[in-house]
Every structure is written in C-alpha cells, then in structure tokens.
Coordinates of C-alpha atoms and ligand atoms in Angstrom, one line a residue:
M11 CA 33.5 -7.4 -16.6
Q12 CA 32.1 -4.3 -15.1
Q13 CA 30.5 -5.1 -11.9
D14 CA 29.1 -2.3 -9.5
A15 CA 27.8 -4.3 -6.5
D16 CA 26.5 -7.6 -5.8
V17 CA 22.9 -6.4 -5.5
I18 CA 21.2 -3.6 -7.0
V19 CA 18.2 -2.4 -5.3
V20 CA 15.6 -0.3 -6.7
G21 CA 13.8 2.0 -4.3
A22 CA 14.8 3.6 -1.2
G23 CA 11.5 3.2 0.5
F24 CA 11.0 0.7 3.8
A25 CA 11.7 -2.3 1.6
G26 CA 14.8 -0.8 -0.2
M27 CA 16.4 0.7 2.9
Y28 CA 16.1 -2.7 5.0
M29 CA 17.4 -4.6 1.9
L30 CA 20.5 -2.6 1.8
H31 CA 21.0 -3.0 5.5
R32 CA 20.7 -6.7 5.4
A33 CA 22.7 -7.1 2.2
R34 CA 25.6 -5.1 3.8
Q35 CA 25.1 -7.3 7.2
L36 CA 25.5 -10.5 5.2
G37 CA 28.7 -8.9 3.5
F38 CA 27.2 -8.4 0.1
R39 CA 28.0 -5.2 -1.7
A40 CA 24.7 -3.2 -2.6
V41 CA 23.5 -0.1 -4.2
V42 CA 20.2 1.3 -4.1
I43 CA 18.7 3.5 -7.2
E44 CA 16.0 5.9 -6.0
T45 CA 14.0 8.5 -8.4
G46 CA 13.4 10.8 -5.3
S47 CA 15.9 13.1 -3.5
E48 CA 15.2 11.3 -0.3
V49 CA 14.4 8.0 1.3
G50 CA 10.9 7.2 2.4
G51 CA 9.4 5.9 -0.8
T52 CA 5.6 6.4 -0.7
W53 CA 6.0 8.5 2.4
Y54 CA 8.4 10.8 0.2
W55 CA 5.8 11.2 -2.7
N56 CA 2.7 11.3 -0.6
R57 CA 2.8 14.9 1.1
Y58 CA -1.1 15.8 0.7
P59 CA -2.8 17.3 3.9
G60 CA -3.9 15.0 6.3
A61 CA -1.6 12.1 4.9
R62 CA -1.2 9.6 7.6
C63 CA -0.6 5.9 8.1
D64 CA -3.7 4.1 9.0
V65 CA -1.8 1.3 10.8
Q66 CA -0.8 2.3 14.3
S67 CA 2.7 3.9 14.9
M68 CA 3.9 1.5 17.2
S69 CA 3.3 -1.3 14.8
Y70 CA 4.2 0.4 11.5
S71 CA 7.6 0.7 12.1
Y72 CA 10.7 -1.6 11.8
S73 CA 11.3 -4.3 14.2
F74 CA 14.8 -5.7 13.1
S75 CA 16.6 -3.7 15.5
D76 CA 15.3 -3.5 19.2
D77 CA 17.4 -0.6 19.9
L78 CA 15.9 1.3 17.0
Q79 CA 12.3 0.5 18.2
Q80 CA 13.0 1.4 21.9
E81 CA 14.8 4.6 21.2
W82 CA 12.3 5.9 18.7
V83 CA 9.3 8.1 20.0
W84 CA 6.1 8.2 18.0
P85 CA 3.9 11.2 18.9
D86 CA 0.7 9.9 17.7
R87 CA -1.3 6.5 17.6
Y88 CA -1.4 7.1 13.8
A89 CA 1.9 8.8 12.5
T90 CA 1.8 11.7 10.0
Q91 CA 3.5 11.6 6.9
P92 CA 6.1 14.3 8.1
D93 CA 6.6 11.8 11.2
I94 CA 7.1 8.7 9.1
L95 CA 9.5 10.5 6.9
R96 CA 11.5 11.8 9.8
Y97 CA 11.6 8.3 11.2
A98 CA 12.7 7.1 7.4
K99 CA 15.5 9.6 7.6
H100 CA 16.5 9.0 11.0
V101 CA 16.7 5.1 9.8
A102 CA 18.9 6.1 7.1
D103 CA 21.2 8.3 9.3
R104 CA 21.5 5.7 12.2
F105 CA 22.4 3.0 9.8
D106 CA 24.3 5.0 7.4
L107 CA 22.6 4.0 4.3
R108 CA 22.9 7.2 2.1
R109 CA 26.4 6.3 1.1
D110 CA 25.0 3.6 -1.1
I111 CA 21.8 5.1 -2.4
R112 CA 21.8 7.1 -5.7
F113 CA 19.1 9.6 -5.2
N114 CA 17.6 11.5 -8.3
T115 CA 17.9 8.6 -10.4
R116 CA 15.2 6.6 -12.1
V117 CA 15.8 3.2 -13.4
T118 CA 14.6 3.0 -17.1
A119 CA 15.4 -0.5 -18.4
A120 CA 17.0 -3.7 -16.7
R121 CA 18.4 -6.5 -18.9
F122 CA 19.4 -10.1 -17.9
D123 CA 22.8 -10.9 -19.6
Q124 CA 22.4 -14.7 -20.0
A125 CA 26.1 -15.1 -21.0
Q126 CA 27.4 -13.4 -17.9
N127 CA 24.5 -14.1 -15.5
V128 CA 24.5 -10.5 -14.6
W129 CA 21.7 -7.8 -14.8
Q130 CA 22.6 -4.5 -16.7
I131 CA 20.5 -1.5 -15.4
E132 CA 19.9 1.7 -17.3
T133 CA 18.8 5.0 -15.6
D134 CA 17.9 8.5 -16.8
A135 CA 21.2 9.7 -15.5
G136 CA 22.9 7.5 -18.1
G137 CA 25.5 4.8 -17.5
L138 CA 25.1 1.4 -16.6
F139 CA 24.9 -0.6 -13.4
V140 CA 25.9 -4.3 -13.5
A141 CA 25.1 -6.6 -10.5
P142 CA 24.1 -10.3 -10.5
F143 CA 21.2 -9.7 -8.5
L144 CA 18.2 -7.1 -9.0
I145 CA 15.8 -6.6 -6.3
M146 CA 12.9 -4.3 -7.1
A147 CA 11.5 -2.5 -4.0
T148 CA 9.6 -0.3 -6.0
G149 CA 6.3 -0.2 -3.9
C150 CA 2.9 -1.2 -4.5
L151 CA 1.3 1.9 -4.6
S152 CA 4.0 4.2 -6.2
V153 CA 2.8 5.0 -9.9
P154 CA 0.0 7.8 -9.6
K155 CA -3.0 6.9 -11.8
V156 CA -4.1 10.2 -13.6
P157 CA -7.8 9.8 -15.0
D158 CA -8.6 10.6 -18.6
V159 CA -11.0 13.6 -17.5
P160 CA -12.7 14.8 -20.7
G161 CA -11.3 18.5 -21.5
I162 CA -8.8 18.6 -18.7
K163 CA -6.6 20.6 -20.9
N164 CA -9.2 23.3 -20.9
F165 CA -9.2 23.8 -17.0
R166 CA -6.8 27.1 -16.4
G167 CA -6.4 26.3 -12.7
R168 CA -4.0 24.2 -10.9
V169 CA -4.4 20.3 -10.9
L170 CA -2.6 18.4 -8.2
H171 CA -2.2 14.5 -7.5
T172 CA -2.2 13.6 -3.7
A173 CA 0.5 11.0 -4.7
N174 CA 2.7 13.7 -6.4
W175 CA 2.2 16.6 -4.0
P176 CA 4.4 19.7 -4.0
Q177 CA 7.3 19.7 -1.6
E178 CA 6.3 23.2 -0.6
G179 CA 3.1 22.5 0.3
V180 CA -0.3 24.1 -0.9
D181 CA -2.3 27.0 0.6
F182 CA -6.1 26.9 -0.2
S183 CA -6.8 29.8 1.9
G184 CA -9.6 31.7 0.0
Q185 CA -9.8 29.2 -2.8
G186 CA -12.7 27.1 -4.7
V187 CA -11.2 23.5 -4.6
G188 CA -12.7 20.5 -6.4
I189 CA -11.5 17.1 -5.6
L190 CA -11.9 13.7 -7.6
G191 CA -11.5 10.4 -5.6
T192 CA -12.8 9.2 -2.2
G193 CA -10.6 6.3 -1.4
S194 CA -8.0 6.7 1.5
S195 CA -6.1 9.5 0.1
G196 CA -9.3 11.6 -0.5
I197 CA -10.9 10.6 2.7
Q198 CA -7.8 11.7 4.7
A199 CA -7.3 15.0 2.6
I200 CA -10.9 16.3 2.4
P201 CA -11.4 17.3 6.2
H202 CA -8.2 19.3 5.9
I203 CA -8.7 21.1 2.7
A204 CA -12.3 21.9 3.8
Q205 CA -10.7 23.6 6.9
Q206 CA -8.6 25.9 4.9
A207 CA -10.6 26.2 1.6
R208 CA -13.2 28.9 0.9
H209 CA -15.2 26.1 -0.9
L210 CA -14.8 22.4 -1.5
T211 CA -16.7 20.2 -3.9
V212 CA -16.2 16.6 -3.5
F213 CA -17.0 14.7 -6.8
Q214 CA -17.6 11.1 -5.7
R215 CA -18.1 8.2 -8.0
T216 CA -18.0 5.4 -5.5
P217 CA -18.5 5.9 -1.6
N218 CA -16.2 3.9 0.6
F219 CA -16.6 2.4 4.0
S220 CA -14.5 4.4 6.6
I221 CA -13.8 3.6 10.2
P222 CA -12.7 6.4 12.7
A223 CA -9.2 6.4 13.7
W224 CA -9.9 8.2 17.2
N225 CA -6.2 9.5 16.5
G226 CA -4.5 11.2 19.4
P227 CA -1.1 11.6 21.3
I228 CA 0.6 8.3 22.6
S229 CA 0.7 9.0 26.3
P230 CA 4.6 8.2 27.7
Q231 CA 3.0 5.5 29.8
T232 CA 1.5 3.7 26.8
Q233 CA 4.5 4.2 24.9
A234 CA 6.5 2.7 27.7
D235 CA 4.1 -0.3 28.2
L236 CA 4.3 -0.9 24.6
K237 CA 8.1 -0.9 24.2
G238 CA 8.1 -2.9 27.5
R239 CA 6.1 -5.8 25.4
Y240 CA 7.6 -5.2 22.1
S241 CA 9.1 -8.6 21.5
E242 CA 5.7 -10.2 22.6
L243 CA 3.8 -8.0 20.3
R244 CA 6.1 -8.2 17.3
Y245 CA 5.9 -11.9 17.9
K246 CA 2.0 -11.7 17.8
S247 CA 2.3 -9.4 14.7
R248 CA 4.2 -12.2 12.9
N249 CA 1.6 -15.0 13.8
S250 CA -1.1 -13.0 12.7
Y251 CA -3.4 -12.2 9.7
A252 CA -2.4 -8.6 9.0
G253 CA 1.0 -8.4 10.5
D254 CA -0.4 -6.4 13.1
Y255 CA -0.7 -7.0 16.9
A256 CA -4.3 -6.1 17.3
D257 CA -6.5 -9.0 18.4
E258 CA -8.0 -10.7 15.4
Y259 CA -10.9 -13.3 14.4
V260 CA -12.2 -12.8 18.0
V261 CA -15.7 -13.7 16.9
S262 CA -18.1 -14.9 14.0
I263 CA -20.7 -12.2 13.2
L264 CA -23.4 -14.9 12.5
D265 CA -22.8 -16.7 15.8
L266 CA -23.9 -13.5 17.9
S267 CA -27.3 -12.7 18.6
P268 CA -28.6 -9.0 17.5
Q269 CA -27.9 -7.5 20.6
E270 CA -24.4 -9.0 20.8
R271 CA -23.5 -8.0 17.3
E272 CA -24.4 -4.2 18.1
V273 CA -22.1 -4.6 21.3
Q274 CA -19.5 -6.0 19.1
F275 CA -19.6 -3.8 16.4
E276 CA -19.8 -0.9 18.6
K277 CA -16.6 -2.1 20.4
R278 CA -14.8 -2.2 17.4
W279 CA -16.1 1.0 15.8
Q280 CA -14.9 2.7 19.3
E281 CA -11.4 1.2 19.0
G282 CA -11.4 2.5 15.7
G283 CA -9.3 1.5 12.5
F284 CA -8.8 -1.8 10.7
N285 CA -9.8 -4.0 13.7
Y286 CA -13.4 -3.3 12.5
Q287 CA -12.6 -5.8 9.7
Y288 CA -10.1 -8.2 10.9
A289 CA -11.8 -9.0 14.4
F290 CA -14.6 -10.7 12.6
A291 CA -13.9 -14.2 11.4
D292 CA -16.8 -14.4 8.8
V293 CA -16.8 -10.6 7.4
M294 CA -15.0 -11.3 4.2
E295 CA -16.3 -15.0 4.1
N296 CA -20.0 -14.4 4.3
A297 CA -22.2 -12.0 2.4
Q298 CA -24.9 -12.0 5.0
A299 CA -22.2 -11.2 8.0
N300 CA -20.7 -8.8 5.7
E301 CA -24.0 -7.0 5.0
L302 CA -24.4 -6.9 8.7
A303 CA -21.1 -5.2 9.3
A304 CA -21.8 -2.8 6.6
E305 CA -25.2 -1.8 7.6
F306 CA -23.9 -1.0 10.9
V307 CA -21.4 1.5 9.3
R308 CA -24.1 3.1 7.1
N309 CA -26.0 3.8 10.3
K310 CA -23.1 5.5 11.7
I311 CA -23.0 7.5 8.8
R312 CA -26.6 8.5 8.9
G313 CA -26.1 9.3 12.5
I314 CA -23.2 11.8 11.5
V315 CA -24.1 13.5 8.5
R316 CA -27.2 15.8 9.0
D317 CA -28.4 16.4 5.6
S318 CA -30.0 13.0 4.9
K319 CA -29.6 13.2 1.1
T320 CA -25.9 13.6 1.5
A321 CA -25.7 10.8 4.3
E322 CA -27.4 8.3 1.7
M323 CA -25.1 9.6 -0.9
L324 CA -22.1 8.8 1.3
C325 CA -23.4 5.3 2.0
P326 CA -21.6 2.6 0.2
K327 CA -24.2 -0.1 -1.3
G328 CA -22.8 -1.3 -4.2
H329 CA -20.0 -3.5 -3.1
P330 CA -19.2 -5.7 0.0
F331 CA -17.8 -4.1 3.2
G332 CA -13.8 -4.3 2.9
A333 CA -13.8 -5.5 -0.6
K334 CA -12.6 -2.0 -1.7
R335 CA -9.8 -1.2 0.8
L336 CA -11.2 -0.1 4.2
C337 CA -10.4 3.6 4.8
V338 CA -9.7 5.1 8.1
D339 CA -10.5 8.9 8.9
T340 CA -10.4 11.6 11.3
G341 CA -13.5 13.7 10.9
Y342 CA -14.4 12.6 7.3
Y343 CA -18.1 12.1 7.6
E344 CA -18.4 15.2 9.9
T345 CA -16.9 17.5 7.3
Y346 CA -20.2 17.0 5.3
N347 CA -21.9 18.8 7.9
R348 CA -19.6 22.1 7.0
P349 CA -21.3 24.8 5.0
N350 CA -18.6 25.1 2.6
V351 CA -18.6 21.4 1.6
A352 CA -20.8 20.1 -1.2
L353 CA -20.9 16.4 -2.5
V354 CA -21.6 15.7 -6.1
D355 CA -22.6 12.2 -7.1
I356 CA -20.7 11.8 -10.5
R357 CA -22.2 8.3 -11.1
A358 CA -25.6 9.6 -11.1
D359 CA -24.7 12.7 -12.8
P360 CA -21.5 12.1 -14.7
I361 CA -18.9 14.5 -15.7
Q362 CA -19.3 15.7 -19.3
D363 CA -16.1 17.8 -19.6
M364 CA -13.8 20.3 -17.9
T365 CA -14.0 23.9 -18.5
A366 CA -11.7 26.6 -18.1
G367 CA -12.9 27.5 -14.6
G368 CA -14.1 24.1 -13.3
L369 CA -16.5 21.3 -14.9
R370 CA -19.7 20.3 -16.1
T371 CA -21.7 17.3 -15.4
A372 CA -25.0 16.3 -17.3
T373 CA -27.1 18.7 -15.3
S374 CA -24.7 21.4 -13.5
T375 CA -21.7 23.3 -13.7
Y376 CA -19.2 23.7 -11.0
S377 CA -16.5 26.3 -10.4
F378 CA -13.2 25.8 -8.6
D379 CA -9.7 27.3 -8.7
T380 CA -7.8 23.9 -8.0
L381 CA -8.6 20.3 -8.9
V382 CA -7.0 17.9 -6.6
L383 CA -6.7 14.3 -8.2
A384 CA -7.0 11.8 -5.2
T385 CA -7.4 9.0 -7.9
G386 CA -5.1 6.2 -6.8
F387 CA -2.2 4.0 -8.4
D388 CA -1.4 1.6 -10.9
A389 CA -1.1 -0.7 -7.9
M390 CA 1.3 -3.4 -7.4
T391 CA 2.5 -4.1 -11.0
G392 CA 2.6 -0.6 -12.4
A393 CA 6.0 0.4 -10.9
L394 CA 7.5 -2.9 -12.6
T395 CA 5.9 -2.8 -16.0
R396 CA 6.6 1.0 -16.4
I397 CA 10.4 -0.2 -16.6
D398 CA 11.9 -2.2 -19.4
I399 CA 12.7 -5.4 -17.8
R400 CA 13.9 -8.0 -20.1
G401 CA 14.5 -11.5 -18.6
R402 CA 15.5 -14.7 -20.4
D403 CA 15.7 -14.2 -24.4
G404 CA 14.9 -10.5 -24.1
V405 CA 11.6 -11.2 -23.0
L406 CA 9.8 -8.1 -21.3
L407 CA 8.0 -8.3 -18.1
R408 CA 5.2 -6.3 -19.3
D409 CA 4.6 -8.6 -22.1
R410 CA 4.8 -11.6 -19.9
W411 CA 2.2 -10.0 -17.4
Q412 CA 0.0 -8.8 -20.4
D413 CA -2.6 -11.5 -19.4
G414 CA -2.1 -11.0 -15.5
A415 CA 0.8 -10.8 -13.2
K416 CA 2.3 -14.0 -11.9
A417 CA 5.1 -14.3 -9.6
Y418 CA 6.3 -17.4 -7.6
L419 CA 5.5 -16.4 -4.1
G420 CA 5.0 -12.9 -5.3
L421 CA 8.8 -12.8 -4.9
A422 CA 10.2 -14.2 -8.1
V423 CA 9.1 -14.3 -11.9
A424 CA 9.9 -17.4 -14.0
G425 CA 11.9 -16.4 -16.8
F426 CA 13.6 -13.6 -15.0
P427 CA 16.4 -15.1 -13.2
N428 CA 18.2 -13.3 -10.2
M429 CA 15.4 -10.8 -9.9
F430 CA 13.2 -10.6 -6.9
T431 CA 10.2 -8.4 -6.2
I432 CA 9.4 -7.3 -2.7
N433 CA 6.0 -7.4 -1.9
G434 CA 5.2 -8.5 -5.5
P435 CA 1.8 -9.5 -6.8
G436 CA 1.0 -12.7 -5.2
S437 CA 2.2 -11.8 -1.7
P438 CA 0.1 -10.6 1.0
S439 CA 1.8 -6.9 0.9
V440 CA -0.9 -4.4 0.8
L441 CA -3.4 -6.8 2.9
A442 CA -1.0 -7.0 5.8
N443 CA 1.3 -4.2 7.5
M444 CA 3.6 -3.1 4.9
V445 CA 6.7 -2.5 7.2
L446 CA 6.6 -5.9 8.4
A447 CA 5.7 -7.4 5.1
C448 CA 8.8 -5.6 3.7
E449 CA 11.1 -7.2 6.5
Q450 CA 9.8 -10.8 5.9
H451 CA 10.5 -10.4 2.2
V452 CA 13.9 -8.6 2.7
E453 CA 14.9 -11.2 5.3
W454 CA 13.8 -14.1 3.0
I455 CA 15.5 -12.9 0.0
A456 CA 19.0 -12.1 2.0
A457 CA 18.9 -15.7 3.3
L458 CA 18.4 -17.0 -0.4
L459 CA 21.4 -14.9 -1.4
A460 CA 23.8 -16.2 1.4
H461 CA 22.5 -19.7 0.5
S462 CA 23.6 -19.1 -3.1
R463 CA 26.9 -17.9 -2.2
E464 CA 27.7 -20.6 0.3
N465 CA 26.7 -23.2 -2.3
G466 CA 28.4 -21.5 -5.5
I467 CA 25.0 -20.7 -7.0
A468 CA 25.0 -18.3 -9.8
V469 CA 21.5 -18.4 -11.1
I470 CA 18.2 -18.5 -9.2
E471 CA 15.0 -18.8 -11.1
A472 CA 11.1 -19.4 -10.5
D473 CA 9.9 -22.7 -11.9
S474 CA 7.1 -21.9 -14.1
V475 CA 4.9 -24.9 -12.8
A476 CA 5.6 -23.7 -9.3
Q477 CA 4.5 -20.1 -10.5
E478 CA 1.4 -21.4 -11.9
D479 CA 0.6 -23.5 -9.0
W480 CA 1.1 -20.4 -6.8
A481 CA -0.7 -18.1 -9.1
R482 CA -3.8 -20.5 -9.0
E483 CA -3.5 -20.8 -5.1
V484 CA -3.7 -16.8 -5.0
T485 CA -6.7 -16.7 -7.3
E486 CA -8.5 -19.6 -5.4
S487 CA -8.1 -18.1 -2.2
A488 CA -9.4 -14.8 -3.2
D489 CA -12.3 -16.3 -4.8
R490 CA -13.3 -18.1 -1.8
T491 CA -13.7 -14.5 -0.2
L492 CA -15.9 -11.4 -0.9
Y493 CA -12.7 -9.6 -1.9
T494 CA -13.5 -10.3 -5.6
R495 CA -16.8 -8.7 -5.6
A496 CA -15.9 -5.2 -6.1
A497 CA -14.1 -3.5 -8.9
S498 CA -11.2 -2.5 -6.7
W499 CA -7.5 -1.8 -7.3
Y500 CA -6.5 -5.1 -5.7
L501 CA -8.1 -6.4 -9.0
G502 CA -6.6 -4.0 -11.4
A503 CA -10.0 -2.7 -11.9
N504 CA -9.2 1.1 -11.4
V505 CA -6.8 0.9 -14.8
P506 CA -8.7 1.0 -17.9
G507 CA -7.3 -2.4 -20.0
K508 CA -5.3 -3.8 -16.8
P509 CA -6.2 -7.4 -16.8
R510 CA -8.5 -8.4 -13.8
V511 CA -6.5 -10.6 -11.6
F512 CA -6.7 -10.4 -7.9
M513 CA -3.2 -9.6 -6.9
P514 CA -2.6 -9.9 -3.1
Y515 CA -2.6 -12.9 -1.5
V516 CA -5.6 -13.2 0.9
E517 CA -4.8 -16.2 3.4
G518 CA -2.8 -13.8 5.8
F519 CA 0.7 -12.9 6.4
C520 CA 1.3 -15.7 8.8
V521 CA 0.2 -18.5 6.6
Y522 CA 2.2 -16.8 3.7
S523 CA 5.6 -16.5 5.9
R524 CA 5.3 -20.2 7.0
T525 CA 4.7 -21.1 3.2
C526 CA 7.9 -19.1 2.4
D527 CA 9.9 -20.5 5.4
A528 CA 8.9 -24.4 4.3
V529 CA 10.2 -23.4 0.7
A530 CA 13.2 -22.2 2.0
A531 CA 13.7 -25.3 4.5
S532 CA 13.0 -27.7 1.5
G533 CA 16.2 -26.5 -0.2
Y534 CA 14.0 -23.6 -2.2
S535 CA 11.4 -25.9 -3.9
G536 CA 9.8 -24.1 -6.8
F537 CA 13.3 -22.4 -7.7
H538 CA 15.9 -23.5 -10.2
L539 CA 19.5 -23.2 -8.3
A540 CA 22.2 -23.6 -10.8
S541 CA 26.1 -22.8 -10.8
G542 CA 27.3 -20.5 -13.2
G543 CA 29.6 -22.8 -15.2
Ligands
NAP5 P1 -8.0 4.7 -4.6 O1 -8.3 3.8 -3.4 O2 -7.7 3.9 -5.8 O3 -9.2 5.7 -4.9 C1 -9.4 6.4 -5.9 C2 -10.5 7.2 -6.0 O4 -10.4 8.0 -7.1 C3 -11.8 6.3 -5.8 O5 -12.8 7.0 -5.1 C4 -12.0 6.5 -7.4 O6 -13.6 5.9 -7.7 C5 -11.8 7.6 -7.8 N1 -11.4 7.9 -9.2 C6 -10.5 7.2 -9.9 N2 -10.7 7.4 -11.2 C7 -11.8 8.3 -11.5 C8 -12.3 9.0 -12.4 N3 -11.7 9.0 -13.6 N4 -13.5 9.6 -12.1 C9 -13.9 9.8 -10.8 N5 -13.2 9.1 -9.9 C10 -12.2 8.5 -10.0 O7 -6.6 5.7 -4.1 P2 -6.3 6.1 -3.0 O8 -7.3 6.9 -2.2 O9 -5.0 6.8 -3.3 O10 -5.7 5.0 -2.1 C11 -5.2 3.9 -2.7 C12 -4.5 3.1 -1.6 O11 -3.2 3.8 -1.0 C13 -5.4 2.8 -0.5 O12 -6.4 1.8 -0.7 C14 -4.1 2.4 0.7 O13 -3.8 1.0 0.5 C15 -3.2 3.4 0.3 N6 -3.3 4.5 1.2 C16 -2.9 4.3 2.5 C17 -2.9 5.3 3.2 C18 -2.7 5.0 4.6 O14 -3.2 5.8 5.7 N7 -1.9 4.3 5.1 C19 -3.3 6.6 2.8 C20 -3.7 6.7 1.2 C21 -3.5 5.9 0.7 P3 -13.9 4.4 -8.1 O15 -13.9 3.8 -6.6 O16 -15.1 4.6 -8.7 O17 -12.7 3.9 -8.9

C-alpha cells in the first residue's frame, strides 16, 4: 500500500511548522501541504498596510526552543507583518523544515479509508498523499469573507481584500480609496492608507472598541530583561487566561469606587492593548461592569476625535465591550481628524449599489479608485469545510457540521478517525495567544501519536457522547458571559447562513490545557483507541 508519511499536516503556519518539527523529533515521517509559496500562514497572506500583531512580540513567538527565543531579536513591542514573516522563515530555515513542505499546493479533498485506516489526501496539484494521520493546521482566520456588495461587478476600479493582499504591495498615492470594514484589519489599515491616499472614505457598519497599542521599539535593556526571565514569563503565560504573561484579573470593576475605577481604566489604557479587557475580572461577566469599561473608551474617543458627530459615530453602542474581538490600534481615532478622511455610517444610510466609479447609498454617492475590503473571515470552520473531508462511511465534515461545528476538546471530530484539528472549534484558540495555543495542541497531539505507536493503536476517534458533552460545556461557558451578546465572527454571525454557535472555549487557556492534560493522564478518556487488526 502506498504510504507517503506517518502524518500529513495541512498548512505551514505557526501550527503546521511546529507540528512538523515535533513529529520529526518523535521519529514520525511528516509532510506538510501548503497553499502559499512560503511558510507563515496568516502572516503570509495578510500583507495589508499596517498589518501587525496585537499580542506583544516577546509573547507572540515560539517557546519550544530556548535557543530560538534567546537568539531572535524583535525590533518592536508589537511586531509588523514583515517581521513576523521574517521570523517564520527563520524558524523554517533553522529547523530545516522546508524539505518536508509541499508549497503551492492546495488540499481539495481528504477521505478516510476504513479498510486500511489511512487518510487519502487529494490536492490541486494532482496525485494522492496517503498517511495514517491527518492534522489540520489550517488556521482560524484563513478564509477571507468577500461580502455580497450589490452591483460590485459594475465597479471599474480595483477591489482588494486585506487577507489576500498583493505580494508586491499597493501604492495609493494620489488615489481616492473606499474601505469597507472596521474590525482589527480595517482599524490597522485605515491610518496607513489615509497617510498615502488623496482621500479615504470609511464605510462603517459597526464601530468597534479599540485600545491604543503604544507601539515602539523594544530597547536592548527591556529585551535583555525579558529574555533573562523568559522561562518564568512562559510559565506565567501557560497558566494564564489568555496565554500571555501580562497581569490578568487584577481587579473587579464593581468593587472599585468611581475614582478608583477611573484610575484603573486610565492605567490599563496607558499600558495599552488587550489587558484593558483581561485585567478586570468582571468585564465580560457583568453588564454593568462592562458598560463602565465601555463608556471609558467612548469618552476617550470623544476626547480624541475633534468633530463631535464623527466621534459619536465611532462610539460603539450596540454591543458589549469585548464581545466583538477587541481591536488594538496605532492612531486609529486620530486619523478621523485628517482633512482627507471621511466616515460614512452605512447602517444608517445603507449601500444601495456600486457604480463604475464608486458606490451609492440611499442619500449620497461616493467616488473612489480602489475599494478595500477589510471584511474578515469565515472563521474557525471555513478552512475545514471548504475541503471535501470525508470520514467514516463517506460522511462529509461540512454536512456533519451543518447545524454547528462540534469537536471534542476542539481537537478531534467523532466519525473522523485519526484526524486532528489544531485550534479547532471548541478550543480557546482565538481568545488566546495563538502561538502558545498552537504549541499546546501540537504537543498534546504529538504525545497521543507517540502513545498510539507505543501501544499498537491504529485508530483514534473521538467519542460522540464526549463530544456532545464538550460542545455543551463550550456553549454553556459562553452563555455565562457577555460574549454571546454580539453578532460576532466568534458566533459565525458574519457569514450568511452559518449556524450561530459560539466556537471558542471561553474558560481560558490554562483551564483548557489542564483539561487536555487530565484527558491524557486518564488514558485519553473520551477517545476510542483501537488496534488495527
Ligand atoms: P472582522 O473583525 O470580522 O471585521 C470585518 C468588518 O467588516 C466589520 O467591521 C464588519 O462589519 C465589516 N463587514 C463585513 N461584511 C460587510 C458588509 N457586507 N458590509 C459592510 N461591512 C461589512 O474582520 P478583520 O478585521 O479582518 O478581523 C478578523 C480577526 O482577525 C480579528 O478579530 C482578529 O482576531 C484577527 N486579526 C488580528 C490582527 C492582529 O493584529 N493580530 C489583525 C487583523 C485581524 P459588522 O461588524 O457590521 O459585521
């Protein structure tokens, strides 16, 4: 029987690269299949101006090799997309990963052969890869969502999507630009496009909360200090809610006096970034606490944006703070003080259709040369359901998930033996530092593969009852918070027709990884492990 590897990994982002390395370390033959022509995953595709990570560089990086984390120098507190891609390439070179990565190849179908207990994987390059184990490292935010803007075919200008940005870059000098989307990607791109373009019109459907990054270079002293404490910081990260070493849950907003609250909010605002959300124990639990945190941010917006009508349009009022993913920016709100930037509220005045030279709302017409879509992703499941993945009895994963994605621990799906999903639905994934979340899943899966080899196990499959129980836990946990009170991509609400199921696990990275460890220690409860005979 043809067998190309022990493990086929789909995707050469941070998850797939480390999966390859870890599998090799354990003596497995692994092959990675990657659509792009380079490693890096999301950081390969998302090259829009201003693209930057909003988790701090020293934290958003691999911890599995102390040599690697000691030798790499991050220039900025928050790394740019080119720096992260440079890092990913360095990791690929340093660990000699490329020889087992098939670039420019898209997986189109995967079928579990029950007779042989192997996966057969088809690609757009033709041919078949065969291996006992299939690991989907396809990313949570890797399938761009292109909105159905009426009459978009009429538009004669250029249409660009932030998540599929031209490799050669785009020069907006002298151009009129329109942008749709004010989530993290839009909020990062808008200040950069505004600096270059002749004019920028931002078509906003929903304003988002954004906290300043206060980005800047990391001084050699700070870098040396953090590196000296790396093992302590990584330990703290692994035992934290978000997989990060920033202080969390320092205080409950409602326990503070109004004056103390202002001090705490201001402190977190001045620190910048996600800790404005994670430092407060009750911000995602209690609507009153949440509203206090939200109003502080709205007042900051009102203080920054000079035109009071524009400021009010930028103040999010329809959803709790943090229920749509928090954004982290550099100069976002300040950009609306520029004379060449206009904000249009397309919820109040919806787009009617696009014209050859721009678009029309119910009351106005707008002209631009280029339309930028910063309209997000078919998150968490899109990359899995677009592939024809067939498990036992030829059942399609897409059909199995038509009423909502369920995966035991977010790692494995009943009926799809020997397949694992890194950062799959039901794992903390996007609520955590993704690099550490990748490492935790990779290490857990690798240990299970080694356990199987040692014990003559050929088939590993999630139990359907364990999967149901886990899915209930994921849903009930989310329902206890304010996360479900917004039409977010966490819920699949941004994709028409997608079932509304809250996909990330909200109890935290540390709680989750302890659960995974307990499952392993119990001999993999919730999994059926069977010999091949
Ligand atoms: P997003 O958060 O889903 O935002 C999409 C934006 O497009 C929203 O403002 C949405 O409005 C708007 N939109 C979508 N369809 C539209 C339509 N038909 N008409 C008008 N507006 C439309 O997508 P994203 O900004 O790409 O970010 C997605 C996630 O990627 C982030 O939440 C984050 O997890 C990750 N990300 C991370 C970084 C980083 O720094 N690490 C940077 C970028 C992205 P509605 O809200 O009204 O739907």
